[in-house]
Structure formats: C-alpha cells, structure tokens
Coordinates of C-alpha atoms and ligand atoms in Angstrom, one line a residue:
M24 CA -39.0 11.8 -40.6
Y25 CA -41.9 12.5 -38.2
A26 CA -44.3 10.0 -36.6
Q27 CA -47.2 11.3 -34.5
T28 CA -49.4 9.2 -32.3
D29 CA -51.4 9.5 -29.1
L30 CA -49.0 7.7 -26.7
I31 CA -45.5 6.3 -27.1
V32 CA -44.3 3.3 -25.1
I33 CA -40.6 2.7 -25.1
G34 CA -40.0 -0.9 -24.3
S35 CA -41.9 -4.2 -25.0
G36 CA -41.4 -6.1 -21.8
L37 CA -44.3 -6.9 -19.5
A38 CA -44.7 -3.3 -18.4
G39 CA -44.7 -1.9 -21.9
L40 CA -47.1 -4.5 -23.4
T41 CA -49.5 -4.3 -20.5
F42 CA -49.7 -0.5 -20.7
A43 CA -50.1 -0.7 -24.5
L44 CA -52.9 -3.2 -24.4
K45 CA -54.8 -1.4 -21.6
S46 CA -54.5 2.0 -23.2
A47 CA -55.3 0.8 -26.7
N48 CA -58.4 -0.8 -25.4
A49 CA -59.5 2.6 -24.2
G50 CA -59.1 3.9 -27.8
Y51 CA -55.7 5.4 -27.7
R52 CA -53.3 5.0 -30.7
I53 CA -50.1 3.5 -29.3
A54 CA -46.6 3.3 -30.8
V55 CA -44.5 0.6 -29.0
I56 CA -40.8 1.3 -29.7
T57 CA -38.4 -1.5 -28.9
K58 CA -34.7 -1.8 -29.7
E59 CA -34.7 -5.5 -30.7
A60 CA -37.2 -8.1 -31.6
V61 CA -40.4 -7.5 -29.6
S62 CA -39.9 -10.4 -27.2
E63 CA -36.2 -9.9 -26.5
N64 CA -36.2 -8.6 -22.9
S65 CA -35.9 -9.7 -19.3
S66 CA -39.7 -10.3 -19.1
Y67 CA -39.3 -13.1 -21.7
Y68 CA -36.6 -14.8 -19.7
A69 CA -38.4 -14.7 -16.3
Q70 CA -38.5 -18.1 -14.8
G71 CA -39.9 -18.4 -11.2
G72 CA -43.2 -16.6 -11.6
I73 CA -45.5 -13.9 -10.3
A74 CA -46.1 -13.4 -6.6
A75 CA -49.8 -12.9 -5.7
V76 CA -52.0 -13.8 -2.8
W77 CA -54.0 -16.7 -4.2
S78 CA -54.2 -19.5 -1.6
M79 CA -56.7 -19.5 1.2
E80 CA -53.8 -20.0 3.6
D81 CA -52.2 -16.8 2.5
S82 CA -53.1 -13.2 3.2
Y83 CA -52.3 -9.7 2.0
E84 CA -50.7 -8.9 5.4
S85 CA -48.3 -11.8 5.0
H86 CA -47.2 -10.7 1.4
V87 CA -46.9 -7.1 2.6
E88 CA -44.7 -8.2 5.6
D89 CA -42.5 -10.4 3.5
T90 CA -41.9 -7.6 1.0
L91 CA -41.2 -5.1 3.8
N92 CA -38.8 -7.5 5.5
A93 CA -36.9 -8.2 2.3
G94 CA -36.7 -4.5 1.6
A95 CA -34.7 -3.9 4.8
G96 CA -36.7 -0.9 6.1
L97 CA -36.7 1.1 2.9
C98 CA -39.9 0.1 1.2
N99 CA -42.8 2.5 1.0
R100 CA -45.6 0.7 2.9
E101 CA -48.3 2.5 0.9
T102 CA -46.8 1.2 -2.4
V103 CA -46.3 -2.3 -1.0
E104 CA -50.0 -2.5 0.1
F105 CA -51.1 -1.0 -3.3
V106 CA -49.2 -3.6 -5.3
V107 CA -50.0 -6.6 -3.1
K108 CA -53.7 -5.8 -3.1
H109 CA -53.7 -5.6 -6.9
G110 CA -52.0 -9.0 -7.2
P111 CA -55.0 -11.3 -7.7
E112 CA -56.6 -9.1 -10.3
S113 CA -53.3 -8.8 -12.2
I114 CA -53.2 -12.6 -12.4
E115 CA -56.8 -12.7 -13.5
W116 CA -56.1 -10.1 -16.2
L117 CA -53.3 -12.3 -17.6
V118 CA -55.6 -15.3 -17.6
Q119 CA -58.3 -13.4 -19.4
N120 CA -55.6 -12.5 -22.0
G121 CA -54.9 -16.2 -22.6
V122 CA -51.9 -16.9 -20.3
V123 CA -52.0 -20.5 -19.1
F124 CA -50.3 -21.1 -15.7
S125 CA -49.2 -24.4 -14.2
R126 CA -51.9 -26.1 -12.1
R127 CA -51.8 -28.6 -9.3
G128 CA -52.3 -32.2 -10.4
E129 CA -51.5 -31.4 -14.0
Q130 CA -49.3 -34.5 -14.3
S131 CA -52.1 -36.8 -13.1
G132 CA -54.5 -35.2 -15.6
H133 CA -56.7 -33.8 -12.8
A134 CA -55.7 -30.1 -13.0
S135 CA -57.4 -28.0 -10.4
E136 CA -56.0 -24.8 -8.7
F137 CA -52.8 -23.0 -9.7
H138 CA -49.7 -24.7 -8.6
L139 CA -48.0 -22.2 -6.3
T140 CA -44.3 -22.3 -5.9
R141 CA -42.1 -20.7 -3.3
E142 CA -39.0 -18.5 -3.4
G143 CA -36.6 -16.9 -0.9
G144 CA -38.1 -14.4 1.6
H145 CA -41.7 -15.7 1.1
S146 CA -43.3 -17.2 4.1
K147 CA -46.0 -18.9 2.0
R148 CA -46.3 -20.6 -1.3
R149 CA -47.6 -17.7 -3.5
V150 CA -45.8 -17.7 -6.8
V151 CA -48.0 -18.3 -9.8
H152 CA -46.0 -19.7 -12.6
A153 CA -45.9 -21.5 -16.0
A154 CA -43.4 -24.3 -15.1
D155 CA -40.0 -22.6 -15.2
A156 CA -40.7 -20.4 -18.3
T157 CA -43.3 -18.0 -16.9
G158 CA -41.9 -15.0 -18.8
Q159 CA -41.9 -16.8 -22.1
K160 CA -45.6 -17.8 -21.7
V161 CA -46.7 -14.3 -20.6
E162 CA -44.7 -12.4 -23.1
S163 CA -45.6 -14.5 -26.1
T164 CA -49.3 -14.4 -25.2
L165 CA -49.4 -10.7 -24.9
V166 CA -47.3 -10.2 -28.0
S167 CA -49.9 -12.1 -30.1
N168 CA -52.7 -9.9 -28.6
I169 CA -50.7 -6.8 -29.4
H170 CA -50.2 -8.0 -33.0
N171 CA -54.0 -8.4 -33.3
H172 CA -54.8 -4.9 -32.0
D173 CA -55.6 -2.2 -34.6
N174 CA -54.6 0.6 -32.3
I175 CA -51.0 -0.6 -31.6
T176 CA -48.0 -0.3 -34.0
I177 CA -44.8 -2.0 -33.0
Y178 CA -41.5 -0.5 -34.1
E179 CA -38.9 -3.2 -33.7
N180 CA -35.1 -2.6 -33.9
C181 CA -35.8 1.1 -33.1
I182 CA -33.8 2.5 -30.2
A183 CA -34.9 5.7 -28.4
I184 CA -31.9 8.1 -28.2
E185 CA -33.2 11.0 -26.2
L186 CA -36.5 12.5 -24.9
I187 CA -37.8 15.7 -26.5
T188 CA -38.7 18.2 -23.8
R189 CA -40.0 21.7 -23.9
A190 CA -37.1 22.9 -21.7
K191 CA -34.6 21.6 -24.3
L192 CA -36.5 23.2 -27.2
D193 CA -37.4 26.7 -26.0
G194 CA -36.4 26.7 -22.4
C195 CA -40.0 27.7 -21.5
A196 CA -41.6 26.7 -18.2
P197 CA -43.5 24.6 -17.4
D198 CA -41.4 21.8 -18.8
A199 CA -43.1 18.8 -20.5
C200 CA -42.1 15.7 -22.4
L201 CA -43.2 16.0 -26.1
G202 CA -41.8 12.8 -27.6
A203 CA -38.5 11.1 -28.4
Y204 CA -35.8 10.9 -31.0
V205 CA -35.5 7.2 -32.1
L206 CA -32.9 5.6 -34.2
D207 CA -34.3 3.0 -36.7
S208 CA -31.3 0.7 -36.7
E209 CA -32.2 -1.1 -39.9
N210 CA -32.8 1.9 -42.0
E211 CA -30.2 4.0 -40.2
Q212 CA -32.4 7.0 -39.8
V213 CA -33.6 9.0 -36.8
I214 CA -37.3 9.4 -36.5
T215 CA -38.9 12.2 -34.5
F216 CA -41.8 10.6 -32.5
I217 CA -44.3 13.0 -31.1
A218 CA -47.2 12.2 -28.7
Q219 CA -49.3 13.4 -25.8
A220 CA -47.3 11.4 -23.4
V221 CA -44.3 9.1 -23.3
V222 CA -44.1 6.0 -21.2
L223 CA -40.6 4.6 -20.3
A224 CA -40.7 0.8 -19.9
T225 CA -37.1 0.2 -20.7
G226 CA -36.2 -2.3 -18.0
G227 CA -33.1 -2.3 -15.8
A228 CA -29.4 -1.7 -16.0
S229 CA -27.8 -5.0 -15.1
K230 CA -25.6 -4.9 -18.3
S231 CA -23.5 -2.4 -16.4
Y232 CA -21.9 -5.5 -14.7
L233 CA -19.6 -8.0 -16.3
Y234 CA -21.7 -11.0 -15.2
T235 CA -25.5 -10.7 -15.4
S236 CA -28.6 -12.9 -15.8
N237 CA -30.1 -10.3 -18.1
P238 CA -30.3 -10.1 -21.9
D239 CA -28.4 -7.5 -23.8
T240 CA -31.3 -5.0 -23.7
S241 CA -30.8 -4.1 -20.0
T242 CA -28.6 -1.1 -20.5
G243 CA -30.4 1.4 -18.3
D244 CA -31.5 3.6 -21.3
G245 CA -34.8 4.8 -19.8
I246 CA -33.1 5.8 -16.5
A247 CA -30.3 7.7 -18.3
M248 CA -32.8 9.4 -20.7
A249 CA -35.0 10.5 -17.8
W250 CA -32.1 11.7 -15.8
R251 CA -30.8 13.8 -18.7
A252 CA -34.3 15.2 -19.1
G253 CA -34.3 16.4 -15.4
C254 CA -36.1 13.6 -13.6
Q255 CA -35.3 12.5 -10.1
V256 CA -33.6 9.1 -9.7
A257 CA -33.7 7.1 -6.5
N258 CA -32.0 4.2 -4.7
M259 CA -29.6 3.3 -7.5
E260 CA -27.1 1.7 -5.2
F261 CA -29.4 -1.3 -4.7
V262 CA -28.3 -3.7 -7.4
Q263 CA -29.7 -7.1 -6.8
F264 CA -27.3 -10.1 -7.5
H265 CA -29.2 -13.3 -8.2
P266 CA -27.4 -16.0 -6.1
T267 CA -27.6 -18.8 -8.8
C268 CA -26.7 -18.3 -12.4
L269 CA -25.3 -21.3 -14.3
Y270 CA -21.5 -21.4 -14.2
H271 CA -20.4 -22.8 -17.5
P272 CA -18.0 -21.3 -20.1
H273 CA -20.7 -21.5 -22.8
A274 CA -23.7 -20.5 -20.8
K275 CA -24.3 -16.8 -21.3
S276 CA -26.6 -15.4 -18.7
F277 CA -28.6 -18.5 -17.9
L278 CA -30.5 -18.4 -14.6
I279 CA -31.1 -21.3 -12.3
S280 CA -34.4 -20.3 -10.8
E281 CA -34.8 -19.6 -7.1
A282 CA -37.9 -21.8 -7.3
M283 CA -35.5 -24.7 -7.3
R284 CA -34.5 -23.8 -3.8
G285 CA -38.1 -23.3 -3.0
E286 CA -38.7 -26.9 -3.9
G287 CA -35.9 -28.1 -1.7
G288 CA -32.6 -27.4 -3.5
K289 CA -29.5 -27.2 -1.3
L290 CA -26.4 -25.0 -1.8
V291 CA -23.2 -26.9 -1.3
L292 CA -19.4 -26.3 -1.6
P293 CA -17.3 -28.4 -4.1
D294 CA -16.9 -31.1 -1.4
G295 CA -20.6 -31.4 -0.9
T296 CA -20.8 -29.4 2.5
E297 CA -24.0 -27.4 3.0
F298 CA -23.3 -23.9 4.3
M299 CA -26.4 -21.7 4.4
S300 CA -27.3 -22.6 8.0
R301 CA -24.2 -20.7 9.0
Y302 CA -25.6 -17.5 7.6
D303 CA -29.4 -17.5 8.2
Q304 CA -31.9 -19.7 9.9
R305 CA -34.0 -19.6 6.7
R306 CA -31.0 -21.2 4.9
E307 CA -31.5 -21.5 1.2
L308 CA -34.8 -19.5 1.4
A309 CA -33.3 -16.4 3.1
P310 CA -33.8 -13.2 1.0
R311 CA -31.5 -12.9 -2.0
D312 CA -29.0 -10.4 -0.6
I313 CA -28.2 -12.8 2.2
V314 CA -27.8 -15.8 0.0
A315 CA -25.7 -14.0 -2.6
R316 CA -23.4 -12.6 0.0
A317 CA -23.0 -16.0 1.6
I318 CA -22.0 -17.5 -1.7
D319 CA -19.6 -14.7 -2.5
H320 CA -18.0 -15.2 0.9
E321 CA -17.6 -18.9 0.5
M322 CA -16.2 -18.5 -3.0
K323 CA -13.6 -16.0 -1.8
A324 CA -12.7 -17.9 1.4
G325 CA -12.3 -21.2 -0.3
G326 CA -10.9 -19.8 -3.6
F327 CA -13.7 -21.6 -5.5
D328 CA -14.8 -20.6 -9.0
C329 CA -18.4 -21.5 -8.1
V330 CA -20.6 -23.3 -5.6
F331 CA -23.2 -25.9 -6.4
L332 CA -27.0 -26.3 -6.2
D333 CA -27.9 -29.8 -5.4
M334 CA -31.3 -31.0 -6.7
T335 CA -30.5 -34.7 -6.7
M336 CA -32.9 -35.4 -3.8
K337 CA -35.7 -34.9 -6.4
S338 CA -36.7 -37.5 -9.0
K339 CA -36.0 -37.0 -12.7
T340 CA -39.8 -37.0 -13.3
F341 CA -40.3 -34.1 -10.8
L342 CA -37.4 -32.1 -12.2
Q343 CA -38.6 -32.6 -15.8
S344 CA -42.1 -31.6 -15.1
H345 CA -41.4 -28.6 -12.8
F346 CA -38.2 -27.3 -14.4
P347 CA -38.3 -28.6 -18.0
N348 CA -36.4 -25.5 -19.4
I349 CA -33.6 -25.7 -16.8
Y350 CA -33.4 -29.5 -17.0
T351 CA -33.0 -29.4 -20.8
K352 CA -30.5 -26.5 -20.8
C353 CA -28.3 -28.1 -18.2
R354 CA -28.4 -31.3 -20.2
E355 CA -27.2 -29.4 -23.3
F356 CA -24.2 -28.4 -21.2
G357 CA -23.6 -32.0 -20.1
I358 CA -25.0 -31.5 -16.6
H359 CA -27.5 -34.2 -15.5
I360 CA -29.3 -32.4 -12.7
D361 CA -31.1 -35.5 -11.4
H362 CA -27.8 -37.0 -10.4
E363 CA -25.2 -34.3 -10.1
P364 CA -25.2 -30.8 -8.6
I365 CA -25.4 -27.7 -10.7
P366 CA -22.4 -25.3 -10.7
V367 CA -23.7 -21.8 -9.9
V368 CA -22.4 -18.2 -9.3
P369 CA -24.1 -14.9 -8.4
A370 CA -24.7 -12.4 -11.2
A371 CA -26.2 -8.9 -11.5
H372 CA -30.0 -9.5 -11.9
Y373 CA -32.2 -6.5 -11.0
T374 CA -32.1 -2.8 -10.6
C375 CA -34.1 -2.0 -7.5
G376 CA -33.8 1.8 -7.9
G377 CA -34.7 3.9 -10.9
V378 CA -36.7 6.9 -12.0
D379 CA -38.7 8.2 -9.0
V380 CA -42.4 7.9 -9.6
D381 CA -45.7 8.1 -7.6
L382 CA -48.5 5.5 -7.4
N383 CA -49.6 6.5 -11.0
G384 CA -46.2 6.0 -12.5
T385 CA -45.8 9.8 -13.1
T386 CA -42.3 11.3 -12.9
N387 CA -41.5 14.9 -12.0
L388 CA -41.5 15.7 -15.8
P389 CA -45.1 16.3 -17.0
G390 CA -46.0 14.0 -19.9
L391 CA -43.4 11.4 -18.9
Y392 CA -44.4 8.2 -17.1
C393 CA -42.1 5.4 -16.0
I394 CA -43.1 1.8 -15.3
G395 CA -41.5 -1.6 -14.6
E396 CA -37.9 -2.2 -13.7
C397 CA -36.7 1.3 -14.7
A398 CA -39.0 2.9 -12.1
N399 CA -38.4 3.4 -8.4
T400 CA -41.9 3.0 -7.0
G401 CA -41.0 2.2 -3.4
L402 CA -42.0 -1.4 -3.7
H403 CA -38.5 -3.0 -3.4
G404 CA -36.7 -0.7 -1.0
A405 CA -33.2 -2.0 -0.4
N406 CA -33.8 -5.5 -1.8
R407 CA -36.6 -6.9 -4.0
L408 CA -38.6 -9.9 -2.9
A409 CA -38.5 -12.6 -5.5
S410 CA -41.3 -12.6 -8.1
N411 CA -42.5 -9.1 -7.1
S412 CA -41.1 -7.6 -10.2
L413 CA -43.5 -9.0 -12.8
L414 CA -46.4 -8.1 -10.5
E415 CA -45.1 -4.5 -10.2
C416 CA -44.9 -4.3 -14.0
I417 CA -48.6 -5.1 -14.4
V418 CA -49.9 -3.0 -11.4
F419 CA -48.0 0.1 -12.5
A420 CA -48.8 -0.3 -16.2
D421 CA -52.4 -0.4 -15.2
A422 CA -52.1 2.6 -12.9
A423 CA -50.3 4.7 -15.5
S424 CA -52.8 3.8 -18.1
R425 CA -55.8 4.8 -15.9
H426 CA -54.0 8.0 -15.0
I427 CA -53.6 9.0 -18.6
I428 CA -57.1 8.1 -19.4
E429 CA -58.5 10.2 -16.5
N430 CA -56.0 13.1 -17.0
P431 CA -55.5 13.6 -20.7
V432 CA -52.5 15.7 -21.4
K433 CA -53.2 18.9 -23.3
S434 CA -50.1 20.3 -24.9
D435 CA -50.1 23.8 -26.4
F436 CA -46.8 23.1 -28.2
Q437 CA -47.0 22.9 -32.0
A438 CA -45.6 19.7 -33.2
Q439 CA -44.2 21.2 -36.3
L440 CA -41.9 23.4 -34.2
I441 CA -40.0 20.3 -33.0
P442 CA -36.8 20.1 -35.0
H443 CA -35.5 17.0 -36.7
W444 CA -32.5 15.2 -35.3
D445 CA -29.5 17.3 -36.4
E446 CA -26.6 15.3 -38.0
S447 CA -25.0 18.2 -39.7
Q448 CA -22.1 18.4 -37.3
V449 CA -21.2 14.7 -37.0
T450 CA -19.3 12.2 -39.2
D451 CA -19.2 8.4 -39.3
P452 CA -17.1 7.0 -36.4
N453 CA -13.6 6.1 -37.4
E454 CA -12.7 3.9 -34.5
M455 CA -15.5 1.8 -33.0
I456 CA -13.0 -0.1 -31.0
V457 CA -13.1 2.8 -28.5
V458 CA -16.8 2.0 -27.9
S459 CA -16.3 -1.7 -27.4
H460 CA -13.2 -1.2 -25.2
N461 CA -15.0 1.4 -23.0
W462 CA -18.0 -0.9 -22.7
D463 CA -15.8 -3.8 -21.5
E464 CA -13.8 -1.6 -19.1
L465 CA -17.0 -0.2 -17.5
R466 CA -18.6 -3.6 -17.0
R467 CA -15.4 -5.0 -15.4
F468 CA -14.7 -2.2 -12.9
M469 CA -18.4 -2.2 -11.9
W470 CA -18.1 -5.9 -11.2
D471 CA -14.8 -5.5 -9.3
Y472 CA -15.5 -2.3 -7.4
V473 CA -19.2 -1.9 -7.1
G474 CA -20.3 -5.5 -6.6
I475 CA -21.8 -7.6 -3.8
V476 CA -19.3 -6.3 -1.1
R477 CA -18.2 -2.7 -1.3
T478 CA -15.7 -0.4 0.4
E479 CA -15.4 3.4 0.1
K480 CA -12.0 3.0 -1.5
R481 CA -13.3 0.7 -4.2
L482 CA -16.2 3.0 -4.8
Q483 CA -13.9 6.1 -5.1
R484 CA -11.8 4.1 -7.6
A485 CA -14.9 3.3 -9.6
L486 CA -16.0 7.0 -9.5
R487 CA -12.7 8.2 -11.0
R488 CA -13.0 5.8 -13.8
V489 CA -16.6 6.4 -14.6
V490 CA -16.1 10.2 -14.7
M491 CA -13.2 9.7 -17.1
L492 CA -15.2 7.4 -19.3
A493 CA -18.2 9.8 -19.3
E494 CA -15.9 12.5 -20.8
E495 CA -14.6 10.2 -23.5
V496 CA -18.0 8.9 -24.4
Q497 CA -19.5 12.4 -24.5
E498 CA -16.7 13.6 -26.9
F499 CA -17.3 10.6 -29.1
Y500 CA -21.1 11.2 -29.0
S501 CA -20.8 14.8 -30.0
Q502 CA -18.5 14.1 -33.0
F503 CA -19.9 10.9 -34.5
R504 CA -23.1 9.6 -36.0
V505 CA -25.1 7.6 -33.4
S506 CA -25.3 3.8 -33.4
R507 CA -27.0 1.4 -31.0
D508 CA -23.7 0.5 -29.4
L509 CA -22.8 4.1 -28.8
I510 CA -26.3 5.0 -27.5
E511 CA -26.2 2.1 -25.0
L512 CA -22.6 2.8 -23.9
R513 CA -23.5 6.5 -23.2
N514 CA -26.5 5.3 -21.1
L515 CA -24.5 2.6 -19.3
V516 CA -21.8 5.1 -18.3
Q517 CA -24.5 7.5 -17.1
V518 CA -26.3 4.9 -15.0
A519 CA -23.0 3.5 -13.6
E520 CA -22.2 7.0 -12.4
L521 CA -25.6 7.2 -10.7
I522 CA -25.0 3.8 -9.0
V523 CA -21.6 4.8 -7.8
R524 CA -22.7 8.2 -6.5
S525 CA -25.7 6.7 -4.7
A526 CA -23.5 4.0 -3.2
L527 CA -21.0 6.6 -2.0
S528 CA -23.7 8.6 -0.3
R529 CA -25.0 5.7 1.8
N530 CA -22.7 5.4 4.8
E531 CA -24.3 2.2 6.1
S532 CA -25.0 -1.3 5.0
R533 CA -28.6 -2.0 4.2
G534 CA -30.1 -4.8 2.1
L535 CA -28.2 -5.2 -1.1
H536 CA -25.7 -2.4 -0.3
F537 CA -23.1 -4.0 1.9
M538 CA -20.1 -1.8 2.9
L539 CA -17.2 -3.4 4.7
D540 CA -16.3 0.0 6.3
H541 CA -19.9 0.5 7.5
P542 CA -21.2 -3.0 8.3
D543 CA -24.2 -1.9 10.3
S544 CA -27.5 -0.2 9.3
L545 CA -28.3 3.3 10.6
D546 CA -31.3 3.6 12.9
S547 CA -33.5 5.3 10.3
A548 CA -33.8 4.3 6.7
T549 CA -33.8 7.1 4.1
D550 CA -34.0 7.0 0.3
T551 CA -31.1 8.1 -1.8
I552 CA -32.6 10.7 -4.2
L553 CA -30.4 12.3 -6.8
S554 CA -31.6 15.2 -8.8
K555 CA -29.7 17.5 -11.3
D556 CA -30.5 20.7 -9.5
Ligands
FAD625 P1 -38.0 -5.6 -19.8 O1 -38.7 -6.9 -19.8 O2 -36.5 -5.7 -19.5 O3 -38.2 -4.9 -21.1 C1 -37.5 -3.7 -21.4 C2 -37.8 -3.4 -22.9 O4 -37.3 -2.1 -23.2 C3 -37.1 -4.3 -23.9 O5 -38.1 -4.7 -24.9 C4 -36.0 -3.5 -24.5 O6 -35.7 -3.8 -25.8 C5 -36.6 -2.1 -24.5 N1 -35.7 -1.0 -24.5 C6 -34.7 -0.7 -23.6 N2 -34.1 0.5 -23.9 C7 -34.7 0.9 -25.1 C8 -34.5 2.0 -25.9 N3 -33.6 2.9 -25.6 N4 -35.3 2.1 -27.0 C9 -36.2 1.2 -27.3 N5 -36.4 0.1 -26.5 C10 -35.7 0.0 -25.4 N6 -39.1 -11.2 -12.0 C11 -40.2 -11.8 -11.4 O7 -41.1 -11.1 -10.8 N7 -40.3 -13.2 -11.5 C12 -39.5 -14.0 -12.2 O8 -39.6 -15.2 -12.2 C13 -38.3 -13.4 -12.7 N8 -37.4 -14.1 -13.3 C14 -36.3 -13.5 -14.0 C15 -35.4 -14.2 -14.7 C16 -34.5 -13.6 -15.5 C17 -33.5 -14.4 -16.2 C18 -34.4 -12.2 -15.5 C19 -33.3 -11.5 -16.3 C20 -35.2 -11.4 -14.7 C21 -36.2 -12.1 -14.0 N9 -37.1 -11.3 -13.2 C22 -38.2 -11.9 -12.7 C23 -37.1 -9.9 -13.3 C24 -38.2 -9.4 -14.3 O9 -38.2 -10.3 -15.4 C25 -37.9 -8.0 -14.8 O10 -37.7 -7.2 -13.8 C26 -39.1 -7.5 -15.6 O11 -39.4 -8.5 -16.6 C27 -38.8 -6.2 -16.2 O12 -39.9 -5.9 -17.1 P2 -39.9 -4.5 -17.9 O13 -41.1 -4.5 -18.8 O14 -39.7 -3.4 -16.9 O15 -38.5 -4.6 -18.7
SIN626 C1 -36.0 -16.8 -10.4 O1 -36.8 -17.5 -11.0 O2 -35.2 -17.1 -9.6 C2 -36.1 -15.3 -10.6 C3 -37.2 -14.7 -9.8 C4 -37.1 -13.2 -9.7 O3 -36.1 -12.6 -10.1 O4 -38.0 -12.7 -9.1

C-alpha cells in the first residue's frame, strides 16, 4: 500500500507535534507516524519544565553560560545562543496554543507571573512548568490541536522500519530521502510512505540500558535509521543518567524530578548523612553528571541498593501543590514523602548525541531533517542542562519547519518507481525468544559495561558482545517477517554499537563520559563524529 503526502513526521513527542502544527498552518499536508498511542513518549512524562529566560533578574547571557558550563566545553556556542534567544517566544507559542503553566500565588487565588522553579546547573530560577507534570499538559494540549487540524493525519501504532533513499533504490547521486517503509502493527502490513521531506522526531535511546526513566518508545529508531541511510552521528557516548529515579520493585521508570532538589531537597545515605558537599560546592544543585556519579560512588562504597531524597523539611501542603504527581505516586507505593525520605537511584535518562544537524535541523541527507532528542544540535555538548531539552524540541521544530517552507524540496524521482516492501524471501519467525533474550542481554551489558563509570576494558567487552548480537539480529531480520520487537531490537543494537564505539574513541573524561583509566579532560574539546565512509 502507498501513502503520499507533503511531509512525513516520524514521532509524536513535543518535537514532532510542534513541527506538524507549524508546517500544517503553512498549508502543508502532514502525516504524523507514531509507533504507539500518540501521547506515549518521553515528552508526555516530562516533569520539571522548560528552561527559558523569563524573569527580569535573569538574562540570556546567564542561561547561555549555565548551558555551556554543564556541557563541559563541548557545546556549540552558536547553537546555545540560538536556542536560548528563542526561549521566551517558544513559551509564548505554547501559551497561545492553550498550555496553562503554574503561576505564582496560585494557591492564594492571586495568580500573577509564571512560577519559575530551579534545577541543577541553573544559576537562576528559570524553569517554566505545570506543577510536576509539564509534559502531560503540553503534550495533551498540542494533541488536541493536532486532532482539530484538517491538514494533519495521525497514524498511531505504526512503526517506521527504514528510510527510502535514492541511493538505495537506484544508486544515483545526488542522494535524497524519499519516504519511509512503515509497519502498521495492528493490520500487520507495511505501508510505503512517500513525501517531499521526512522529519525524524523519534526521541532518544535510553531503552538500551536496563534501568531508565524513559517509556518503551525510546529505542533509538531514528538515529539507527539515519545512520543506515548514511547520516553522520555525533557524541553518542554522552548518555545522561538522571540522579533520582524512584527505587521500588513495582515502580517502572518513575522519575523524581530534579525540581525537588531545586526546592531544597537533600540527598542522604540510609543513615541520614548528607553527602553532596563532599563532591561539589553546589551540592544537590550541581549538574547532573556530578550528582549521578556521586550517588553511584556512595552506593558502591557503602554497598547500598539506593540513596534517599529527603523532602521532609517541606510541608505537606507545599509538596501536594508543587509536586502533586510525585506525591500521589509515592503514596501509592506506601511512601509518605512529607515525613519519610524517598528511595532513589540513577537511571539512563537522555541521549545527548544523535544525528548531526545544523541550525535548520537538516542532516547530510537531502530531504531528511532531524529534531528533538534524536538530533545532535550542539546544544548539550557533554552533558545536557536540565529542562533544556523541551526547549530544544520547540526551537528546532520551528527552525526545520521554516527551512522547509523557505526551501521547498523538488524531487525529480517518480513515486511509482519506489518498490513496495518485499516480503517474498521471509517467513514468520519461529523462535521469538531469541529477540526477547537478545534484548535483555543488550540492556544488561550496556548497564554493566557502558554506564556511569567506564573503563577501556569494560567498553571492549561491550563491543565484542554488541558486534556478536548485531550479526545474530541481522540474520534474524533477513529471514523473518518484521515485528515491532524485532525492528526495535535491531535499532537498539545499532545505537548501542554507536555508543560503545564513540566511548572507545574518547580517551579522556568529559561531562557524562567518565573513564577510570583517563580521569582528566584533554585541553581541547572535540566532537566524536561517526560516519559510514
Ligand atoms: P519523544 O517525546 O520521546 O517522542 C518520540 C516519538 O517518536 C514517540 O512518539 C515515539 O512513539 C515515536 N517513535 C520512535 N521511534 C519510532 C518509529 N520507528 N516509528 C514511529 N514512531 C516512532 N526535558 C526537559 O526539558 N524538561 C523536563 O522536565 C524533562 N523531564 C523528563 C522526565 C522524564 C521522565 C523523561 C523520560 C524525560 C524528561 N525530559 C525532560 C527529557 C524530554 O522529555 C525529552 O528529551 C523530550 O521530550 C524528547 O522529545 P522528542 O519529541 O524528541 O521525543
Ligand atoms: C526532571 O524533572 O528532573 C527532569 C528534567 C529534565 O530532564 O530536564
């Protein structure tokens, strides 16, 4: 089956939805392809908020400096300035679209300006938020606008398998992206989507780790597809571990927002001792790489399963109004956060690297754009500053949309020459256990060998395993009919290999990449850029 439209957006998180709305308003017909329900993505689960210069006491310079400092010398200053300067208008755009953010004095009934919260690495209060469920508010508001837009069609439960490129079809230069093969999981058929341009907004790859704050959708699909299509990928070694995910046997991936530390939360050991002052003078509000490493160190040194975040200095009323979601969730697990500390552990949270793009979100493959967490824009460098990600989604979705509008792609390729997905050589898989086993194995060794603290020996071990898995998965892929699990496993293995190879090529410690054998940073900071040729 063929489906032809003007623009394809793969992913319905904040980046994908923002792009779709902006481009549809300019008259384009948009297909939003998304592998689960439209709101199931990291964007929906975002808690803390969106960083933007809003207060009179704040300045662009300060937001830029904080971002550069967190990024440990590897951010691209031009990108940082570009994103920071578009912060206030991005918040205004969300407000115009109907998003309601928390305001000061709300509890007293005299709401005025936005309530700005604070997170690690920020020298000012500058995080605009909707209590502790910012993502939910933003995502559900934009989804209802998308549903009401005549130019946008959403394809739920449809997973993109592979990009269709000119080079793959007829080997002719110049190469271009022409569309994507997409598996409709409900009807079990592969649809050939064709468009003037494809926008990858597929989110990160944190599911390549055993423990993560992310939903199941974060399997690095866009990064893997772009890589296979010949795109450059950069800085994949910088995997951000969030310091505080809830530690409870039944709490899958539940985040305890950094905004809690911003409002005074203290990290303590099981006996109640505070420890962050031994690691950084900013204590609980040091950038995430420092806090996560400190917790990892304390857990290993003391043989603890977790550490604790103490919020008991705050009243029940404060906690219920500022963190209603966390308060209720912890309560469901029997934790009363107003009078007992919250058990927390670090978990994989954010992919700082990704597909290399410029300030318009364009990749090195004409007709292919990449925005949001799957892109490497230069904003985050070696460590992302908290709450800069949602901002980046909006700013780059806007930039990519403008670029397409101003530079319409004219393809001379005839759509009817694009072949359907070929299933003539494959059969139904006979042992799906191979897929689930390989999936578990991958996520475990990534956690053990490519985690918060790395060594060359552990990375080499991981490389041997990932290469072996890649062969097994490729064999499976070439013999059997595709399923969502198999597509995601293939992508996870691909992305894991990119992470390990990037980590092995960086012989220093910088930001999130900490090597015991090379504990210091080199004098000059360079990006790790991988390309197939
Ligand atoms: P996502 O929101 O992850 O969306 C990706 C989309 O792509 C999904 O809809 C998925 O189904 C789809 N997709 C993926 N692969 C395919 C495929 N092959 N075919 C079809 N569809 C596909 N950042 C902040 O700035 N502030 C915060 O407060 C904050 N809190 C966070 C809290 C949590 C718990 C988490 C997990 C992250 C948080 N982050 C926060 C990070 C931020 O939420 C994400 O980086 C951001 O939402 C990514 O948006 P995105 O649009 O790029 O991707
Ligand atoms: C959080 O609320 O702690 C997450 C913020 C982020 O990842 O930027």
